[in-house]
Coordinates of C-alpha atoms in Angstrom, one line a residue:
M18 CA -209.9 20.6 -147.4
V19 CA -207.4 17.8 -146.6
N20 CA -204.6 19.6 -148.5
N21 CA -205.4 23.0 -147.0
D22 CA -205.6 21.6 -143.4
C23 CA -202.4 19.6 -143.8
R24 CA -200.6 22.7 -145.2
G25 CA -202.0 24.9 -142.4
A26 CA -201.1 22.5 -139.6
L27 CA -197.5 22.2 -140.9
A28 CA -197.1 25.9 -141.4
G29 CA -198.4 26.6 -137.9
I30 CA -196.1 24.1 -136.3
L31 CA -193.0 25.4 -138.1
A32 CA -193.9 29.0 -137.4
A33 CA -194.2 28.2 -133.7
S34 CA -191.3 25.9 -133.2
F35 CA -188.6 26.4 -135.9
H36 CA -185.9 28.8 -134.9
G37 CA -183.3 28.3 -137.7
E38 CA -182.8 30.2 -140.9
W39 CA -185.5 30.2 -143.5
I40 CA -184.5 30.1 -147.1
S41 CA -186.6 31.9 -147.8
P42 CA -189.0 33.0 -145.1
P43 CA -192.6 31.7 -145.8
E44 CA -194.2 35.1 -145.7
A45 CA -191.6 36.6 -148.1
T46 CA -191.9 33.6 -150.4
D47 CA -195.7 34.0 -150.5
R48 CA -195.4 37.8 -151.1
A49 CA -192.7 37.5 -153.8
S50 CA -194.8 34.8 -155.6
D51 CA -197.2 37.6 -156.5
K52 CA -196.0 38.2 -160.1
V53 CA -197.7 41.6 -160.3
Y54 CA -196.0 42.9 -157.1
Q55 CA -192.5 41.6 -158.1
L56 CA -192.8 43.4 -161.5
W57 CA -193.4 46.6 -159.6
V58 CA -190.5 46.0 -157.3
A59 CA -188.2 45.2 -160.3
R60 CA -189.2 48.4 -162.0
Q61 CA -188.5 50.4 -158.9
A62 CA -185.0 48.8 -158.8
G63 CA -184.3 50.1 -162.3
F64 CA -185.2 47.1 -164.5
R65 CA -187.0 47.4 -167.7
V66 CA -190.2 45.3 -167.4
P67 CA -192.6 44.4 -170.2
R68 CA -195.7 46.5 -170.5
T69 CA -198.3 44.5 -168.8
L70 CA -202.1 44.2 -168.6
I71 CA -203.9 42.0 -166.1
T72 CA -207.6 41.8 -167.0
Q73 CA -210.5 39.6 -167.8
S74 CA -212.0 42.1 -170.2
H75 CA -212.1 41.1 -173.9
D76 CA -212.2 44.8 -175.0
E77 CA -209.2 45.7 -172.9
V78 CA -207.2 42.9 -174.4
V79 CA -208.2 44.0 -177.9
D80 CA -207.2 47.6 -177.2
F81 CA -203.9 46.5 -175.6
T82 CA -203.0 44.4 -178.6
R83 CA -203.8 47.2 -181.0
E84 CA -201.5 49.5 -179.0
I85 CA -198.6 47.1 -178.3
G86 CA -198.5 44.9 -181.3
R87 CA -197.2 41.4 -180.5
V88 CA -198.6 40.3 -177.2
I89 CA -198.2 37.1 -175.1
V90 CA -200.5 35.6 -172.5
K91 CA -199.7 33.6 -169.4
P92 CA -201.4 32.8 -166.1
V93 CA -201.5 35.2 -163.2
V94 CA -200.8 32.4 -160.8
G95 CA -201.3 29.1 -162.5
A96 CA -202.2 25.8 -160.9
R97 CA -200.5 22.6 -159.8
G98 CA -200.3 19.9 -162.5
P99 CA -199.3 20.3 -166.1
S100 CA -197.3 23.4 -166.9
L101 CA -199.1 26.2 -168.6
Y102 CA -196.6 27.7 -171.0
T103 CA -196.5 31.3 -172.3
R104 CA -198.3 31.6 -175.6
W105 CA -199.0 34.2 -178.3
I106 CA -202.4 35.9 -178.5
E107 CA -202.6 36.7 -182.2
D108 CA -206.1 38.1 -182.7
P109 CA -208.2 38.5 -179.6
E110 CA -211.1 40.0 -181.6
K111 CA -211.8 36.5 -183.1
L112 CA -212.0 34.9 -179.6
P113 CA -215.3 34.7 -177.7
A114 CA -215.6 37.2 -174.8
E115 CA -216.4 34.3 -172.4
S116 CA -212.9 33.0 -172.8
F117 CA -211.6 36.2 -171.2
T118 CA -214.2 36.8 -168.5
V119 CA -213.9 33.4 -166.8
C120 CA -210.7 34.6 -165.0
P121 CA -208.0 37.2 -165.3
A122 CA -204.8 36.5 -167.2
T123 CA -201.5 38.3 -167.7
Y124 CA -201.0 40.0 -171.1
Q125 CA -197.6 41.4 -171.9
E126 CA -195.7 43.0 -174.8
Y127 CA -193.4 40.6 -176.6
V128 CA -189.7 41.2 -175.9
P129 CA -187.8 40.4 -179.1
G130 CA -184.7 38.3 -179.1
R131 CA -183.5 34.7 -178.7
H132 CA -181.3 35.1 -175.6
H133 CA -182.9 34.0 -172.4
I134 CA -181.2 34.1 -169.0
R135 CA -181.9 31.8 -166.1
L136 CA -180.1 33.3 -163.1
N137 CA -179.6 31.6 -159.8
C138 CA -178.9 33.9 -156.9
F139 CA -177.6 32.2 -153.7
G140 CA -177.1 35.1 -151.2
E141 CA -174.4 37.3 -152.8
R142 CA -173.2 34.8 -155.4
M143 CA -174.9 34.4 -158.8
F144 CA -174.6 31.8 -161.5
A145 CA -176.5 32.2 -164.8
A146 CA -177.1 30.3 -167.9
L147 CA -177.7 31.6 -171.4
I148 CA -180.4 29.7 -173.3
E149 CA -180.5 30.4 -177.0
T150 CA -183.8 29.7 -178.7
E151 CA -186.3 31.3 -181.0
E152 CA -189.2 29.8 -179.0
L153 CA -191.3 32.0 -176.8
D154 CA -191.0 29.7 -173.8
W155 CA -187.8 27.7 -173.5
R156 CA -189.0 25.2 -171.0
P157 CA -190.5 22.5 -173.3
D158 CA -187.3 22.0 -175.3
L159 CA -183.8 22.0 -173.7
N160 CA -182.1 20.6 -176.8
V161 CA -180.8 24.1 -177.6
P162 CA -177.5 25.8 -176.9
I163 CA -177.2 26.4 -173.1
T164 CA -174.0 27.8 -171.7
R165 CA -172.6 29.6 -168.6
W166 CA -173.2 33.3 -168.7
P167 CA -171.1 35.7 -166.5
V168 CA -173.3 38.1 -164.5
P169 CA -172.3 41.7 -165.0
H170 CA -171.7 43.7 -161.8
D171 CA -174.5 46.2 -162.4
L172 CA -177.0 43.5 -163.1
A173 CA -176.0 41.6 -160.0
R174 CA -176.5 44.8 -157.9
R175 CA -180.0 45.3 -159.3
I176 CA -180.9 41.6 -158.8
R177 CA -179.8 41.8 -155.2
T178 CA -181.8 45.0 -154.7
V179 CA -184.9 43.4 -155.9
L180 CA -184.5 40.3 -153.8
D181 CA -183.7 42.4 -150.7
R182 CA -186.9 44.4 -151.2
L183 CA -188.8 41.2 -151.6
G184 CA -187.2 39.7 -148.4
L185 CA -185.6 36.8 -150.3
P186 CA -182.1 35.6 -149.4
M187 CA -182.1 33.5 -152.7
G188 CA -184.1 33.4 -155.9
V189 CA -184.2 32.0 -159.4
I190 CA -184.7 34.8 -161.9
D191 CA -185.8 34.7 -165.5
L192 CA -184.6 37.5 -167.8
K193 CA -184.5 38.1 -171.5
L194 CA -181.9 40.0 -173.4
T195 CA -183.1 42.4 -176.1
P196 CA -181.2 42.4 -179.5
G197 CA -179.3 45.4 -178.0
G198 CA -178.2 43.4 -174.9
E199 CA -180.5 45.0 -172.4
P200 CA -181.8 42.6 -169.7
V201 CA -185.6 42.7 -169.3
W202 CA -187.1 41.4 -166.0
L203 CA -189.6 38.6 -166.5
E204 CA -190.0 37.1 -163.0
V205 CA -188.3 35.6 -159.9
N206 CA -189.2 32.2 -158.6
P207 CA -188.6 32.1 -154.8
Q208 CA -188.2 28.3 -154.9
G209 CA -187.3 27.9 -158.6
Q210 CA -185.7 24.8 -160.1
F211 CA -182.0 25.0 -161.0
L212 CA -180.3 21.6 -160.8
F213 CA -181.4 20.8 -164.4
L214 CA -178.8 23.3 -165.5
E215 CA -175.9 21.6 -163.9
P216 CA -175.4 18.8 -166.5
L217 CA -176.2 21.2 -169.3
T218 CA -173.7 23.9 -168.4
G219 CA -171.2 22.1 -166.3
E220 CA -171.7 24.6 -163.5
P221 CA -171.5 22.8 -160.1
L222 CA -174.7 24.2 -158.8
T223 CA -175.2 21.5 -156.2
E224 CA -171.8 22.5 -154.7
H225 CA -172.6 26.2 -154.9
F226 CA -175.9 25.7 -153.1
A227 CA -174.4 23.5 -150.4
D228 CA -171.7 26.1 -149.8
Y229 CA -174.4 28.7 -149.5
L230 CA -176.4 26.7 -146.9
I231 CA -173.2 26.0 -144.9
T232 CA -172.2 29.7 -144.9
T233 CA -175.8 30.8 -144.0
A234 CA -175.9 28.3 -141.1
A235 CA -172.5 29.4 -139.9
A236 CA -173.5 33.0 -139.9
A237 CA -176.6 32.3 -137.9
N238 CA -174.5 30.3 -135.4
G239 CA -172.1 33.2 -134.8
G240 CA -169.6 32.2 -137.5
R241 CA -169.1 28.6 -136.3
R242 CA -169.4 26.0 -139.0
R243 CA -171.1 22.8 -138.0

């Protein structure tokens, strides 16, 4: 109750009294945090997205695994605290039904490949990193090749389309490249972390983000930089 009331009080005060530029608007951030909804928006914008099942039915997971083959599982929303990493679900038939029914989870087809893209979109400018690893989830181990990755024009256009439809001026996007080089949409984090990439790639993301904030503030102030 304490956490909820503090959060509610702050949100109400800001909504009533703050008249600057939100990056990004709270209502858009909340809406875009819905991973199911953003998958639908990305698909509408022309992205390939993994075949996805959200369920708490043991039988549905078994059927989905038989149809798809290799399947991964991850939280629908997750929780504050230790990270819940993406994992394989090898043989759901051997797992007790109760482990599925307690709450829904996200089950997706595995996208093969070892090239992961972490793309930072600040307005119209985009800066991406290529993370090369055989691991399913790259987050636990950053001692792998991580380099700058130039964002193709067509991909940038589709990224901007998704964010515009979600109402997000900025976002941190996770993609995976298939062995054939096709980018597959995984998710967008409206307030995703990006500074950890600066020392790993040499990309001055702090400077890029500061420029973005200054430009946004100037545009909101009629073009005058403060």
